[in-house]
PDB file of C-alpha atoms in Angstrom:
ATOM      1  CA  UNK A   1     190.092  44.324-112.551  1.00  0.00           C
ATOM      2  CA  UNK A   2     188.689  41.558-114.709  1.00  0.00           C
ATOM      3  CA  UNK A   3     190.243  38.201-114.154  1.00  0.00           C
ATOM      4  CA  UNK A   4     189.788  34.645-115.334  1.00  0.00           C
ATOM      5  CA  UNK A   5     190.505  31.731-113.051  1.00  0.00           C
ATOM      6  CA  UNK A   6     190.760  28.169-114.311  1.00  0.00           C
ATOM      7  CA  UNK A   7     190.284  25.021-112.296  1.00  0.00           C
ATOM      8  CA  UNK A   8     189.975  21.303-112.851  1.00  0.00           C
ATOM      9  CA  UNK A   9     193.386  20.486-114.241  1.00  0.00           C
ATOM     10  CA  UNK A  10     195.397  17.565-113.021  1.00  0.00           C
ATOM     11  CA  UNK A  11     196.875  14.198-113.801  1.00  0.00           C
ATOM     12  CA  UNK A  12     194.842  11.615-115.648  1.00  0.00           C
ATOM     13  CA  UNK A  13     195.579   8.379-117.468  1.00  0.00           C
ATOM     14  CA  UNK A  14     195.148   8.030-121.199  1.00  0.00           C
ATOM     15  CA  UNK A  15     191.541   7.363-122.061  1.00  0.00           C
ATOM     16  CA  UNK A  16     190.299   9.199-119.016  1.00  0.00           C
ATOM     17  CA  UNK A  17     188.250  12.345-118.685  1.00  0.00           C
ATOM     18  CA  UNK A  18     188.661  15.729-117.116  1.00  0.00           C
ATOM     19  CA  UNK A  19     186.516  18.834-116.927  1.00  0.00           C
ATOM     20  CA  UNK A  20     188.024  22.281-116.835  1.00  0.00           C
ATOM     21  CA  UNK A  21     186.176  25.304-115.531  1.00  0.00           C
ATOM     22  CA  UNK A  22     186.865  28.987-115.921  1.00  0.00           C
ATOM     23  CA  UNK A  23     185.193  31.785-114.016  1.00  0.00           C
ATOM     24  CA  UNK A  24     185.294  35.385-115.140  1.00  0.00           C
ATOM     25  CA  UNK A  25     184.922  38.040-112.492  1.00  0.00           C
ATOM     26  CA  UNK A  26     185.299  41.762-112.044  1.00  0.00           C
ATOM     27  CA  UNK A  27     183.801  44.782-113.720  1.00  0.00           C
ATOM     28  CA  UNK A  28     182.211  43.131-116.730  1.00  0.00           C
ATOM     29  CA  UNK A  29     179.781  44.789-119.062  1.00  0.00           C
ATOM     30  CA  UNK A  30     179.468  41.845-121.403  1.00  0.00           C
ATOM     31  CA  UNK A  31     181.331  38.730-122.446  1.00  0.00           C
ATOM     32  CA  UNK A  32     181.529  37.957-126.120  1.00  0.00           C
ATOM     33  CA  UNK A  33     183.467  34.965-127.411  1.00  0.00           C
ATOM     34  CA  UNK A  34     185.129  32.641-124.915  1.00  0.00           C
ATOM     35  CA  UNK A  35     187.538  29.847-125.518  1.00  0.00           C
ATOM     36  CA  UNK A  36     190.225  27.467-124.431  1.00  0.00           C
ATOM     37  CA  UNK A  37     193.810  27.375-125.623  1.00  0.00           C
ATOM     38  CA  UNK A  38     196.679  25.126-124.693  1.00  0.00           C
ATOM     39  CA  UNK A  39     200.433  25.177-124.803  1.00  0.00           C
ATOM     40  CA  UNK A  40     202.541  22.053-124.709  1.00  0.00           C
ATOM     41  CA  UNK A  41     206.244  22.122-123.816  1.00  0.00           C
ATOM     42  CA  UNK A  42     208.289  23.432-126.713  1.00  0.00           C
ATOM     43  CA  UNK A  43     205.239  24.426-128.720  1.00  0.00           C
ATOM     44  CA  UNK A  44     203.265  27.566-129.379  1.00  0.00           C
ATOM     45  CA  UNK A  45     199.937  28.212-127.774  1.00  0.00           C
ATOM     46  CA  UNK A  46     197.153  26.798-129.901  1.00  0.00           C
ATOM     47  CA  UNK A  47     193.416  27.135-130.018  1.00  0.00           C
ATOM     48  CA  UNK A  48     191.427  24.239-128.605  1.00  0.00           C
ATOM     49  CA  UNK A  49     187.832  25.402-128.772  1.00  0.00           C
ATOM     50  CA  UNK A  50     185.745  28.556-128.834  1.00  0.00           C
ATOM     51  CA  UNK A  51     182.160  29.395-128.075  1.00  0.00           C
ATOM     52  CA  UNK A  52     180.227  32.525-128.943  1.00  0.00           C
ATOM     53  CA  UNK A  53     177.720  34.326-126.788  1.00  0.00           C
ATOM     54  CA  UNK A  54     175.067  32.548-128.825  1.00  0.00           C
ATOM     55  CA  UNK A  55     176.721  29.218-127.983  1.00  0.00           C
ATOM     56  CA  UNK A  56     178.013  28.441-131.440  1.00  0.00           C
ATOM     57  CA  UNK A  57     181.136  26.308-131.092  1.00  0.00           C
ATOM     58  CA  UNK A  58     184.317  25.641-132.976  1.00  0.00           C
ATOM     59  CA  UNK A  59     186.945  22.975-132.308  1.00  0.00           C
ATOM     60  CA  UNK A  60     190.471  22.322-133.389  1.00  0.00           C
ATOM     61  CA  UNK A  61     190.792  19.128-135.396  1.00  0.00           C
ATOM     62  CA  UNK A  62     192.887  17.225-132.811  1.00  0.00           C
ATOM     63  CA  UNK A  63     190.156  17.512-130.179  1.00  0.00           C
ATOM     64  CA  UNK A  64     187.042  17.372-132.301  1.00  0.00           C
ATOM     65  CA  UNK A  65     184.724  14.636-131.137  1.00  0.00           C
ATOM     66  CA  UNK A  66     186.514  14.284-127.815  1.00  0.00           C
ATOM     67  CA  UNK A  67     186.207  17.715-126.206  1.00  0.00           C
ATOM     68  CA  UNK A  68     183.099  19.773-125.578  1.00  0.00           C
ATOM     69  CA  UNK A  69     183.054  23.461-124.751  1.00  0.00           C
ATOM     70  CA  UNK A  70     180.088  25.055-123.025  1.00  0.00           C
ATOM     71  CA  UNK A  71     179.262  28.214-121.123  1.00  0.00           C
ATOM     72  CA  UNK A  72     176.926  29.549-118.496  1.00  0.00           C
ATOM     73  CA  UNK A  73     176.243  33.175-119.292  1.00  0.00           C
ATOM     74  CA  UNK A  74     174.467  33.815-116.000  1.00  0.00           C
ATOM     75  CA  UNK A  75     177.550  32.691-114.081  1.00  0.00           C
ATOM     76  CA  UNK A  76     180.158  34.093-116.484  1.00  0.00           C
ATOM     77  CA  UNK A  77     181.718  30.677-116.768  1.00  0.00           C
ATOM     78  CA  UNK A  78     183.054  28.509-119.545  1.00  0.00           C
ATOM     79  CA  UNK A  79     183.804  24.802-119.373  1.00  0.00           C
ATOM     80  CA  UNK A  80     185.793  22.260-121.295  1.00  0.00           C
ATOM     81  CA  UNK A  81     184.804  18.631-120.988  1.00  0.00           C
ATOM     82  CA  UNK A  82     187.693  16.474-122.136  1.00  0.00           C
ATOM     83  CA  UNK A  83     187.070  12.815-122.876  1.00  0.00           C
ATOM     84  CA  UNK A  84     189.256  10.063-124.301  1.00  0.00           C
ATOM     85  CA  UNK A  85     192.344  11.977-123.311  1.00  0.00           C
ATOM     86  CA  UNK A  86     195.622  11.226-125.035  1.00  0.00           C
ATOM     87  CA  UNK A  87     199.210  11.897-123.957  1.00  0.00           C
ATOM     88  CA  UNK A  88     199.401  14.495-126.733  1.00  0.00           C
ATOM     89  CA  UNK A  89     196.748  16.492-124.871  1.00  0.00           C
ATOM     90  CA  UNK A  90     199.281  17.197-122.138  1.00  0.00           C
ATOM     91  CA  UNK A  91     199.629  20.957-121.885  1.00  0.00           C
ATOM     92  CA  UNK A  92     198.830  24.009-119.859  1.00  0.00           C
ATOM     93  CA  UNK A  93     195.282  24.991-120.696  1.00  0.00           C
ATOM     94  CA  UNK A  94     194.329  28.647-120.743  1.00  0.00           C
ATOM     95  CA  UNK A  95     190.912  30.204-120.534  1.00  0.00           C
ATOM     96  CA  UNK A  96     190.272  33.101-122.871  1.00  0.00           C
ATOM     97  CA  UNK A  97     187.469  35.629-123.041  1.00  0.00           C
ATOM     98  CA  UNK A  98     186.669  38.649-125.178  1.00  0.00           C
ATOM     99  CA  UNK A  99     185.203  41.006-122.614  1.00  0.00           C
ATOM    100  CA  UNK A 100     183.754  44.491-122.782  1.00  0.00           C
ATOM    101  CA  UNK A 101     184.327  46.268-119.492  1.00  0.00           C
ATOM    102  CA  UNK A 102     182.629  49.437-120.736  1.00  0.00           C
ATOM    103  CA  UNK A 103     181.492  51.027-123.961  1.00  0.00           C
ATOM    104  CA  UNK A 104     184.534  51.149-126.199  1.00  0.00           C
ATOM    105  CA  UNK A 105     186.692  49.093-123.866  1.00  0.00           C
ATOM    106  CA  UNK A 106     186.815  45.607-125.244  1.00  0.00           C
ATOM    107  CA  UNK A 107     189.817  43.405-124.557  1.00  0.00           C
ATOM    108  CA  UNK A 108     190.985  39.850-124.701  1.00  0.00           C
ATOM    109  CA  UNK A 109     191.607  38.391-121.258  1.00  0.00           C
ATOM    110  CA  UNK A 110     193.563  35.317-120.260  1.00  0.00           C
ATOM    111  CA  UNK A 111     193.623  33.087-117.247  1.00  0.00           C
ATOM    112  CA  UNK A 112     196.871  31.957-115.673  1.00  0.00           C
ATOM    113  CA  UNK A 113     196.432  28.430-116.921  1.00  0.00           C
ATOM    114  CA  UNK A 114     195.804  25.026-115.446  1.00  0.00           C
ATOM    115  CA  UNK A 115     198.065  22.081-116.128  1.00  0.00           C
ATOM    116  CA  UNK A 116     196.751  18.879-117.655  1.00  0.00           C
ATOM    117  CA  UNK A 117     199.006  15.847-117.732  1.00  0.00           C
ATOM    118  CA  UNK A 118     197.890  12.704-119.505  1.00  0.00           C
ATOM    119  CA  UNK A 119     199.996   9.673-118.741  1.00  0.00           C
ATOM    120  CA  UNK A 120     200.373   6.727-121.088  1.00  0.00           C
TER     121      UNK A 120
END
């Protein structure tokens, strides 16, 4: 019964900032890589940023320099700080985590998404 719950989405004007949070809960043995993805209307879901258990990060080119991903291993949480937001950032943002619930049971989990709307 592992689940990911996102929060922090909303409406913001272009140039503004927003911070997304994602909490993982349930029967968790360990959390490996975590990340954020987004899906804009009419487009496929795309990777935004990832972070390993060792806190190494990777960003998609459109958000590099503007977004920052971080995690709190003690709290099983991952964050996405979004600055200098653009209308093109408008999308539903999904939290993702590679979680081992037991030895040999490692799966990719997804949150239900949180909507981010950036107005021009």
